[in-house]
Tab-separated table of C-alpha atoms in Angstrom:
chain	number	residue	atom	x	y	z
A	567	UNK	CA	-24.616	9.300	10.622
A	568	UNK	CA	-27.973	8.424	9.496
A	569	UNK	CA	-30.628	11.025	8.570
A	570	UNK	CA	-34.494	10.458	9.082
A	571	UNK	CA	-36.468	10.477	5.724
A	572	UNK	CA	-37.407	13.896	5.531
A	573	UNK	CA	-33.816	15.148	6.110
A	574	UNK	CA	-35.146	17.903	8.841
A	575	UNK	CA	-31.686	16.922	10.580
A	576	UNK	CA	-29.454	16.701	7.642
A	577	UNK	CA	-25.812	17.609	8.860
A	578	UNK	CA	-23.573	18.860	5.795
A	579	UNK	CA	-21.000	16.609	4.794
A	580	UNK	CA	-18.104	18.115	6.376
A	581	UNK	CA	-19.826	18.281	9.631
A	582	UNK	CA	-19.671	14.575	9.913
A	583	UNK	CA	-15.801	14.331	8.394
A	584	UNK	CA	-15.005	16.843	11.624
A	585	UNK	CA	-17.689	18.499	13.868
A	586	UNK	CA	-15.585	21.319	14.431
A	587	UNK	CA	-16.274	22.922	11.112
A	588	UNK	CA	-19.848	23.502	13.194
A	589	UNK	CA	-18.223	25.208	15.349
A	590	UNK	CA	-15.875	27.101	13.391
A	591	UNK	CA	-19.019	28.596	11.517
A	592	UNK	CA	-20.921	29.506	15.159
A	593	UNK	CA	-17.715	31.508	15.868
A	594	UNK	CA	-17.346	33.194	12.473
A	595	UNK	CA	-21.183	34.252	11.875
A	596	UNK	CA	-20.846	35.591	15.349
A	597	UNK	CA	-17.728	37.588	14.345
A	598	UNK	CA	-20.057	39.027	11.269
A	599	UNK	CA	-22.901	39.402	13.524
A	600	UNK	CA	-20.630	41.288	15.781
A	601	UNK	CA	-20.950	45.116	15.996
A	602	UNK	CA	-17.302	45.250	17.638
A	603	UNK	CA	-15.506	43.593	14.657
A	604	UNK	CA	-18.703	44.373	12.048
A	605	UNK	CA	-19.629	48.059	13.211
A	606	UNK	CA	-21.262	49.350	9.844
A	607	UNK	CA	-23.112	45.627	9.369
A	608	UNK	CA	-20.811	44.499	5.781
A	609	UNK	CA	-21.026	42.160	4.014
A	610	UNK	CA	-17.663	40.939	3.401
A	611	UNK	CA	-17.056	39.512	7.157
A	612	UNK	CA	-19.544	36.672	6.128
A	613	UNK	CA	-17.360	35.742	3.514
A	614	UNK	CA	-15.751	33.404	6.232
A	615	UNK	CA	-18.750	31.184	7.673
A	616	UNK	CA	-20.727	30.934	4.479
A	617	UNK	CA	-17.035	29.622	2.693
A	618	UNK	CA	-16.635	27.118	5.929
A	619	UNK	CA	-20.847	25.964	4.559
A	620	UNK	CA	-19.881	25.032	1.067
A	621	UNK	CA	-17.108	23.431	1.446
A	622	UNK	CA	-18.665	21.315	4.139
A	623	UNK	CA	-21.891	21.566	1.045
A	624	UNK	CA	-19.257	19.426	-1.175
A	625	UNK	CA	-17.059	17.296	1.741
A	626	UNK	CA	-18.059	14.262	0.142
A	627	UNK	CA	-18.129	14.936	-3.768
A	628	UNK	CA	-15.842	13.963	-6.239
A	629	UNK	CA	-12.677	15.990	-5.329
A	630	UNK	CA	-12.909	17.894	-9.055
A	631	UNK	CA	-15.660	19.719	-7.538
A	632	UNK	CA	-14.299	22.996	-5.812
A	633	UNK	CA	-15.310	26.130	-4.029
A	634	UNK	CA	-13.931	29.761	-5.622
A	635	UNK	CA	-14.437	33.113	-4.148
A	636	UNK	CA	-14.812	35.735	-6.352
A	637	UNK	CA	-13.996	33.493	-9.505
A	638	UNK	CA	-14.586	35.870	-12.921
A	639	UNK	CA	-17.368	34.340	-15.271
A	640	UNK	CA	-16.950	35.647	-18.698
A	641	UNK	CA	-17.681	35.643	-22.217
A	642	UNK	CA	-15.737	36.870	-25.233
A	643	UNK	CA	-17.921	38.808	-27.388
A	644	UNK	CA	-15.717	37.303	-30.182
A	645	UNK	CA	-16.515	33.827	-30.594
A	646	UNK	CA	-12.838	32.364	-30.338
A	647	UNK	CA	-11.552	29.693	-28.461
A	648	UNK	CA	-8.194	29.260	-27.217
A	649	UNK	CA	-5.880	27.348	-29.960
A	650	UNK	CA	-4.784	24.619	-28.064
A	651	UNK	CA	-6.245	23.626	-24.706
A	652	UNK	CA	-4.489	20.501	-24.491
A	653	UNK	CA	-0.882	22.378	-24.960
A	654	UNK	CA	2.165	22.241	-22.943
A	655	UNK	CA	3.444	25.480	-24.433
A	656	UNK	CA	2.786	28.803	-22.765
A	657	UNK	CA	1.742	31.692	-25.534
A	658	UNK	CA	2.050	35.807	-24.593
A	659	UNK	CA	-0.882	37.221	-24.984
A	660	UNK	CA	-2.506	40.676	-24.299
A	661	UNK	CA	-5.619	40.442	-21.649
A	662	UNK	CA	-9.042	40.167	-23.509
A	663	UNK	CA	-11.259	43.082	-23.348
A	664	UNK	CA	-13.882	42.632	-25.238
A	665	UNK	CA	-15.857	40.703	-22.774
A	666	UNK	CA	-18.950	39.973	-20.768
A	667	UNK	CA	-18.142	39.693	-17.260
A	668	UNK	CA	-18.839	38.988	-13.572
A	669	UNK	CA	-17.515	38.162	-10.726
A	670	UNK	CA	-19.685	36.551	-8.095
A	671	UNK	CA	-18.690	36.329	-4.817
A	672	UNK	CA	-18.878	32.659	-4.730
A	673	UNK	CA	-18.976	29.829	-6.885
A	674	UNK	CA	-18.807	25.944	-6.771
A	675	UNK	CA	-17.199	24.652	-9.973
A	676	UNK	CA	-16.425	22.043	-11.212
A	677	UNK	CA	-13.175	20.747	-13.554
A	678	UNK	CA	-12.132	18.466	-15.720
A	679	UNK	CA	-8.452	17.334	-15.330
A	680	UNK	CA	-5.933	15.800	-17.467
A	681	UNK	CA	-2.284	15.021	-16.806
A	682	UNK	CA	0.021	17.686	-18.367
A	683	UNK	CA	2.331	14.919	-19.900
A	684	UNK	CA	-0.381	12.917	-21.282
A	685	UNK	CA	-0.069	10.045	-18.408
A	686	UNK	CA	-2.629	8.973	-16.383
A	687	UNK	CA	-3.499	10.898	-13.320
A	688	UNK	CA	-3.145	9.194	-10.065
A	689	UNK	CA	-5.830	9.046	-7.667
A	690	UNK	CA	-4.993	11.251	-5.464
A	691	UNK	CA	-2.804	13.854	-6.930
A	692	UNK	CA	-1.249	16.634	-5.014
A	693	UNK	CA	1.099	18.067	-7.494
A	694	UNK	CA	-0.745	21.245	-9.831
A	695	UNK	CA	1.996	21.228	-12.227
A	696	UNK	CA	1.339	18.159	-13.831
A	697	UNK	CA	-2.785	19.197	-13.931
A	698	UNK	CA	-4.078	20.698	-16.691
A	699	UNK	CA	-7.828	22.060	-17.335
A	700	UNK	CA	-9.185	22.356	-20.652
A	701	UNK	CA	-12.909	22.668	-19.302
A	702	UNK	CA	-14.684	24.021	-16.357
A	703	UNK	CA	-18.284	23.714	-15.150
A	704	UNK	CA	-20.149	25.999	-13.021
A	705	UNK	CA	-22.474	24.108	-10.950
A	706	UNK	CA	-23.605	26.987	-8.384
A	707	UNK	CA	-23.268	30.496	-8.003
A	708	UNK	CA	-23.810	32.540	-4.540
A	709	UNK	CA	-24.348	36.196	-3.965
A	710	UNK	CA	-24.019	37.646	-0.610
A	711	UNK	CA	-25.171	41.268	0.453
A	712	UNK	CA	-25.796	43.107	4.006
A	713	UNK	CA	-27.403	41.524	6.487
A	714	UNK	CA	-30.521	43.062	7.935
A	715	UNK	CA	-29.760	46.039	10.662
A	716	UNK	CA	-29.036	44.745	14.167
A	717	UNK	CA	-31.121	48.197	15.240
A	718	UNK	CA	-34.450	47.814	13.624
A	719	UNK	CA	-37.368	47.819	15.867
A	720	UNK	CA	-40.210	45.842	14.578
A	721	UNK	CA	-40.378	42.907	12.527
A	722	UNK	CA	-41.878	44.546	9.543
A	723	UNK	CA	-38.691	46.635	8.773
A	724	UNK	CA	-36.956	43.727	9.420
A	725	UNK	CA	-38.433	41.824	6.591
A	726	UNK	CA	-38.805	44.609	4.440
A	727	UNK	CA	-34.994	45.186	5.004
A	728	UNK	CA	-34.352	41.390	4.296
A	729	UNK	CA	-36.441	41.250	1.190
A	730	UNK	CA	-34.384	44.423	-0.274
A	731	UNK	CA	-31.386	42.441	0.494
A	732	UNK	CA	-32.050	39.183	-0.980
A	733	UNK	CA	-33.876	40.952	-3.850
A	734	UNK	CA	-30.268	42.749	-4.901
A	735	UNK	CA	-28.364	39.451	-4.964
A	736	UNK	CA	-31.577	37.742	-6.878
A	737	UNK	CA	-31.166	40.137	-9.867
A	738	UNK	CA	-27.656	39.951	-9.880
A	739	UNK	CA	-27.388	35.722	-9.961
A	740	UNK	CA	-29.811	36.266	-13.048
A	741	UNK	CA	-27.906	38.116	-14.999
A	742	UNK	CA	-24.971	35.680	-13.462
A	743	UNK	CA	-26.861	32.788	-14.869
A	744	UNK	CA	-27.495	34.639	-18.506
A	745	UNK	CA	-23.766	34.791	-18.873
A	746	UNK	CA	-23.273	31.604	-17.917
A	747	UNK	CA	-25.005	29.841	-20.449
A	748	UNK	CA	-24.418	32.021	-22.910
A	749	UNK	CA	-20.784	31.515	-22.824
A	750	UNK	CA	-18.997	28.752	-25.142
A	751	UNK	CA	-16.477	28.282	-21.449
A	752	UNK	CA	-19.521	26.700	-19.690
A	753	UNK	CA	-21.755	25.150	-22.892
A	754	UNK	CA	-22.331	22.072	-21.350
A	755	UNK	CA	-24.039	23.308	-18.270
A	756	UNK	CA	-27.831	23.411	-18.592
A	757	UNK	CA	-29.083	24.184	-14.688
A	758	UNK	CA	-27.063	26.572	-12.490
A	759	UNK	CA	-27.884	26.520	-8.881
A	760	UNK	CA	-28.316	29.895	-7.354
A	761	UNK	CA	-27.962	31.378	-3.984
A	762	UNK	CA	-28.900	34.344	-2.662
A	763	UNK	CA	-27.361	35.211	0.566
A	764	UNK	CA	-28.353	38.085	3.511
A	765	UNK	CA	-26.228	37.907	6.328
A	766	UNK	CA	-27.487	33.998	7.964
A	767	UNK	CA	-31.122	34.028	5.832
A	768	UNK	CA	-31.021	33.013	2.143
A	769	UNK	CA	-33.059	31.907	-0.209
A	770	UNK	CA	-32.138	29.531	-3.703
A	771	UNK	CA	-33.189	28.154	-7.049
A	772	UNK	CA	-32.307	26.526	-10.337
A	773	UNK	CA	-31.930	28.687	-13.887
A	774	UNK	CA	-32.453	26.619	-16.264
A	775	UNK	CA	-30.885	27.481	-19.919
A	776	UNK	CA	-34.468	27.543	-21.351
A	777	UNK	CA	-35.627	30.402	-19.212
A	778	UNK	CA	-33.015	33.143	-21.467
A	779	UNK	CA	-33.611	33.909	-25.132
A	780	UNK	CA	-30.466	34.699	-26.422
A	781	UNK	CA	-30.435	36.676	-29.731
A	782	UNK	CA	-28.422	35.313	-32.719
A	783	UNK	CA	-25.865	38.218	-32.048
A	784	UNK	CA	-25.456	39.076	-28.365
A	785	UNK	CA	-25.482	43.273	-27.678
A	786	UNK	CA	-22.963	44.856	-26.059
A	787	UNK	CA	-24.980	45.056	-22.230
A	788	UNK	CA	-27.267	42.371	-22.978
A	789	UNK	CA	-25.885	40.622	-19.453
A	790	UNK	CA	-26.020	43.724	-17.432
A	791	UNK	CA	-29.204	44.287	-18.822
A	792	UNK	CA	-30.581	41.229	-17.527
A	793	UNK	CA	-30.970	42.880	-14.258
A	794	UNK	CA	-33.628	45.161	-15.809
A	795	UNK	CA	-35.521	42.756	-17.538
A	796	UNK	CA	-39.490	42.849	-17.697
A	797	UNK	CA	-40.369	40.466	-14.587
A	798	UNK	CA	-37.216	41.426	-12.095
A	799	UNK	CA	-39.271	43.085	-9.494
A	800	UNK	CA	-41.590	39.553	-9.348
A	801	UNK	CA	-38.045	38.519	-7.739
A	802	UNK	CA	-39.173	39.760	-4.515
A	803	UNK	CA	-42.073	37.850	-2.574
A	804	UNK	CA	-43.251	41.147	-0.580
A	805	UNK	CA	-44.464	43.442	-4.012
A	806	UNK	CA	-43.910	42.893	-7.547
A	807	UNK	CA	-43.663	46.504	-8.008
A	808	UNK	CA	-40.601	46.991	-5.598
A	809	UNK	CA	-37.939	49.572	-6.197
A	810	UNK	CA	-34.094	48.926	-5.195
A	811	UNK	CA	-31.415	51.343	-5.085
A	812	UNK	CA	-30.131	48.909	-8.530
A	813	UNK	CA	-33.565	49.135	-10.497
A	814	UNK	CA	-35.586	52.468	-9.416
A	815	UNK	CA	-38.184	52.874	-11.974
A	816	UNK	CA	-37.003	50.301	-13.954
A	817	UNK	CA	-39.253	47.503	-13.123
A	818	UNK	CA	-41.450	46.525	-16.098
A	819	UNK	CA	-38.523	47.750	-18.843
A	820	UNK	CA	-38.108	44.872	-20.857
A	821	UNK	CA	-34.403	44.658	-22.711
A	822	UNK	CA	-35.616	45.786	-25.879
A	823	UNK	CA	-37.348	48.621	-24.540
A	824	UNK	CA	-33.995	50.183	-22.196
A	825	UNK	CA	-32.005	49.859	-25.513
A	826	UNK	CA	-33.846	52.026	-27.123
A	827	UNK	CA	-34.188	54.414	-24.229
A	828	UNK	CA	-30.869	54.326	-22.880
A	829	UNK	CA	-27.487	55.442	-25.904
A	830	UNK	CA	-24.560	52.635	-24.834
A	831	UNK	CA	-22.812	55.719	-22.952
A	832	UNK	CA	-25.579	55.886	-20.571
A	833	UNK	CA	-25.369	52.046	-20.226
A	834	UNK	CA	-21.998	52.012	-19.821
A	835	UNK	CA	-21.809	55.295	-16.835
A	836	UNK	CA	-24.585	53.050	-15.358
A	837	UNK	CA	-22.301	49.951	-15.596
A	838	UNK	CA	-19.632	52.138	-13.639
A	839	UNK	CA	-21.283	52.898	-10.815
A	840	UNK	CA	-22.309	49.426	-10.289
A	841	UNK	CA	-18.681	47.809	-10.818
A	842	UNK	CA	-19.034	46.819	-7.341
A	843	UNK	CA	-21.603	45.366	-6.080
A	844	UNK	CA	-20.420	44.850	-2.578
A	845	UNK	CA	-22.262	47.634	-1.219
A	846	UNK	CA	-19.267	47.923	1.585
A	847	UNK	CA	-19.951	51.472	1.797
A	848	UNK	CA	-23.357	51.455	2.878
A	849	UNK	CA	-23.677	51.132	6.628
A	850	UNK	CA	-26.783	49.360	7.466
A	851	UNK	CA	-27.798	51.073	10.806
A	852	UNK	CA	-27.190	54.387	9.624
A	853	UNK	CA	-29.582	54.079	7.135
A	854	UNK	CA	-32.146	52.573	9.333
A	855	UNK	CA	-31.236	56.060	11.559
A	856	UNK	CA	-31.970	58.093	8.169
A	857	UNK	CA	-34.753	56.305	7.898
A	858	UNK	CA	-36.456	56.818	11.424
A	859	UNK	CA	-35.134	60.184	10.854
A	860	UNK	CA	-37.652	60.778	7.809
A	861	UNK	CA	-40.461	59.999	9.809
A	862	UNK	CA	-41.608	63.492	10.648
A	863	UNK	CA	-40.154	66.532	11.898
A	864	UNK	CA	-38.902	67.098	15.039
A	865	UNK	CA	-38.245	64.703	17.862
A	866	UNK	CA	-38.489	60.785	17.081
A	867	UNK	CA	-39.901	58.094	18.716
A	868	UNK	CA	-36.684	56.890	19.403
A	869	UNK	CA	-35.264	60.312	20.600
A	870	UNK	CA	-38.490	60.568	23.288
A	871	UNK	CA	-36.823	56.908	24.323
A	872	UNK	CA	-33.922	58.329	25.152
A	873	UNK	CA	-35.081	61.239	27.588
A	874	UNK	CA	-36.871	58.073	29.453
A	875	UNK	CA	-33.274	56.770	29.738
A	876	UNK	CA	-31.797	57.007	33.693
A	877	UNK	CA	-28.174	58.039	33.676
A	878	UNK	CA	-26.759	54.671	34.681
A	879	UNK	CA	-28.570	52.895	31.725
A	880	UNK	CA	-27.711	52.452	28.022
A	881	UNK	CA	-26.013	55.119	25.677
A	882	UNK	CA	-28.482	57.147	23.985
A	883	UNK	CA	-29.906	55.598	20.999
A	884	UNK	CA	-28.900	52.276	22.039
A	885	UNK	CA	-31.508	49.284	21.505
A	886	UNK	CA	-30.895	45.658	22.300
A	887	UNK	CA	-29.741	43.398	19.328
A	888	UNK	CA	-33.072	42.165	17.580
A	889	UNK	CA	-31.949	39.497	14.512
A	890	UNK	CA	-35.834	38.342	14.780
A	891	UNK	CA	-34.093	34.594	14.660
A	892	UNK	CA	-38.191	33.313	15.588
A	893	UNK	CA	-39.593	35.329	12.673
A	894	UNK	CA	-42.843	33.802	11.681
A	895	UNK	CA	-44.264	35.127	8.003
A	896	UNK	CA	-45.369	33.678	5.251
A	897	UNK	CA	-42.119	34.431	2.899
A	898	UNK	CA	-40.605	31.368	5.155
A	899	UNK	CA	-39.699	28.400	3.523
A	900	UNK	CA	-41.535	25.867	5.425
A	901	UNK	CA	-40.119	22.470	6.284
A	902	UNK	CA	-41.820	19.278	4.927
A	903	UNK	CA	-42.919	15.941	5.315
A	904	UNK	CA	-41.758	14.735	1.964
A	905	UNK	CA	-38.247	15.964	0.777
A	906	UNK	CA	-39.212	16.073	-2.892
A	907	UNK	CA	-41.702	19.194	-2.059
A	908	UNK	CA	-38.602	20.878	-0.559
A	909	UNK	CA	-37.306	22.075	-4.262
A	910	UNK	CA	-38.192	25.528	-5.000
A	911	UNK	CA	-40.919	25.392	-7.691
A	912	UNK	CA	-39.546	25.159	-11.139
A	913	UNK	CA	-38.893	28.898	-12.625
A	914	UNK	CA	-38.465	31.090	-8.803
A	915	UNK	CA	-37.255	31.269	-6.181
A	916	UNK	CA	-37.392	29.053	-2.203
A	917	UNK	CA	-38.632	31.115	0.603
A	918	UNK	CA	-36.698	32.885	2.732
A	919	UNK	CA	-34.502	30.107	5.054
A	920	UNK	CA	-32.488	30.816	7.784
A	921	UNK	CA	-29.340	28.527	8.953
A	922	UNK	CA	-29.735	26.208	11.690
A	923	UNK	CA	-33.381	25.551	10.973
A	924	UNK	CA	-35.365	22.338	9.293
A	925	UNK	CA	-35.967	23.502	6.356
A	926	UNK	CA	-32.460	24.747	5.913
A	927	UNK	CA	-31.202	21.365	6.597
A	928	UNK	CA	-33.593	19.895	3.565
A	929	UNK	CA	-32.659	22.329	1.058
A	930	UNK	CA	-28.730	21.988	2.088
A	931	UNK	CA	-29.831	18.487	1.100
A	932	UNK	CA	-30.973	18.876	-1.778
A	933	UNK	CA	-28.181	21.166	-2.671
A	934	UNK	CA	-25.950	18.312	-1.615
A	935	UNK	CA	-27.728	15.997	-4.485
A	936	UNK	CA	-28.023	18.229	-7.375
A	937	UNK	CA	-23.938	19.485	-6.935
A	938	UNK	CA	-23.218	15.350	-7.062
A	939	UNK	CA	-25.611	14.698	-10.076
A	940	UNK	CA	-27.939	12.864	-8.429
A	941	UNK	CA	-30.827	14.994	-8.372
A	942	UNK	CA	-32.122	17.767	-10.446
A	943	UNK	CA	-34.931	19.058	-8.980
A	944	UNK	CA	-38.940	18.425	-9.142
């Protein structure tokens, strides 16, 4: 299928191999979207249509290229390499604890294969046993978190509640990125592309290696720590001074600064709490209720609704779904006339994009050329 020059109707690889991956994703993002199966609005349920999206991102790239949910980055904190990579023996060991970790929830990797016997790997092979990987790259990393509330009633809670969204996966893909290159596993990747996903909306970059300063000897927290650093809150295109329920009062704390504020036990009770970052156990629409709630004392606007309401109509409380699919702000990543104006500026962050549209279709494009090597931005 051809595509016009400025890629506005770009279909994703796997769209062309078999259409029905389309519809496959219409089904499950309606499943996420749907307050029946999705009552308290999580995040996990999207799991399943934005999985079906990069693997149809990579349907026609070399077949080392692969998608992994929840795949552990990590770093040793002791430089030390495993003793043989190449070895057909199988060594005991105790797990490693002394490490940097993370586990996003997806990313695209990609692996270099050898055959276990020392033969030459056929072209197509189907058997794992005889595969052996003595490097990995990580090409891309995604981070998903709620989607906006299905119950918000005007369109600038909507895109404040989108911004606070994409804003927690933003600082978590940095510190992602940090580890990343800092890590002997992946030394010979030098751009990451990042993802940050809220329900269908996202918005994406490239980290380059140059943008971290790593000291000579890494800290103990120095990734987890990256979430804090001086410059986070620019992460969000609404205020640079934004709070999140991850960096209250933290904005504007550079690394050097929280270590000498915060003793490694605070760090590391800090580090507990935010283990998970799945937020599963926040329902969405009951804190837009808490939130309408705060708004004065006494009765609501929405509560006055609800007297209005005949017998025969709809439950108390009850408004019709509003997913503001026609929003209109500036924060939008625009489609273009030239594709090469489609990258995200070199050092932030796209607008906001939601699937389906033109500019979604570019930058899935784009996406498309850096994962294959073919592009690498402005």
């Amino acid at each position: 299928m051809a595509n016009s020059p400025d890629f506005k109707d770009y279909t994703l690889p796997g769209d062309i191999e078999d259409p029905r991956h389309a519809t496959r994703r219409a089904v499950s993002m309606a499943t996420a979207y749907s307050r029946f199966i999705n009552p308290r609005g999580l995040e996990s349920p999207f799991y399943g249509p934005w999985n079906n999206i990069l693997c149809s991102l990579i349907d026609d790239a070399d077949e080392a290229l692969s998608v992994f949910p929840q795949l552990m980055i990590y770093r040793l904190r002791r430089e030390r390499r495993p003793s043989d990579a190449y070895s057909t023996s199988s060594k005991a060991s105790k797990a490693e604890g002394n490490t940097d970790q993370a586990i996003p929830d997806f990313c695209i990797v990609s692996v270099v294969c050898t055959h276990r016997e020392g033969q030459q790997i056929p072209p197509l092979p189907t058997s794992w046993s005889l595969l052996q990987i003595p490097r990995t790259d990580i090409r891309a990393i995604v981070e998903l978190k709620q989607a906006p509330s299905r119950n918000l009633k005007t369109e600038s809670r909507f895109v404040i509640s989108l911004d606070s969204q994409l804003l927690l996966a933003k600082v978590q893909l940095r510190s992602q990125a940090a580890l990343v290159f800092a890590s002997p596993t992946y030394r010979n990747r030098d751009v990451v592309l990042c993802i940050a996903v809220s329900g269908e909306w996202y918005s994406w970059r490239l980290f380059q290696r140059t943008e971290f300063n790593f000291p000579e000897k890494i800290p103990k927290n120095f990734f987890y720590l990256q979430k804090y650093a001086t410059g986070t809150a620019s992460e969000s295109p609404l205020a640079a001074g934004a709070q999140t329920s991850e960096g209250k009062n933290d904005e504007g704390v550079g690394e050097q600064d929280r270590d000498k504020k915060d003793s490694e036990e605070d760090v590391e009770n800090r580090k507990d709490e935010d283990v998970d970052d799945n937020d599963d156990d926040v329902d969405s629409d009951e804190a837009e209720d808490e939130i309408e709630g705060e708004q004065g004392d006494g009765e609501n606007e929405a509560d006055e609704e609800d007297k209005k309401e005949s017998v025969d109509a709809v439950l108390p409380g009850v408004r019709p779904v509003q997913r503001f699919e026609g929003l209109s702000h500036p924060i939008l990543q625009a489609e273009v006339a030239n594709i090469v104006d489609a990258w995200p500026e070199r050092g932030d962050w796209s607008g906001w994009i939601r699937l389906g549209t033109a500019a979604s279709n570019q930058s899935f494009y784009l996406m498309n050329q850096f994962l294959r090597d073919l592009q690498y931005g402005r």
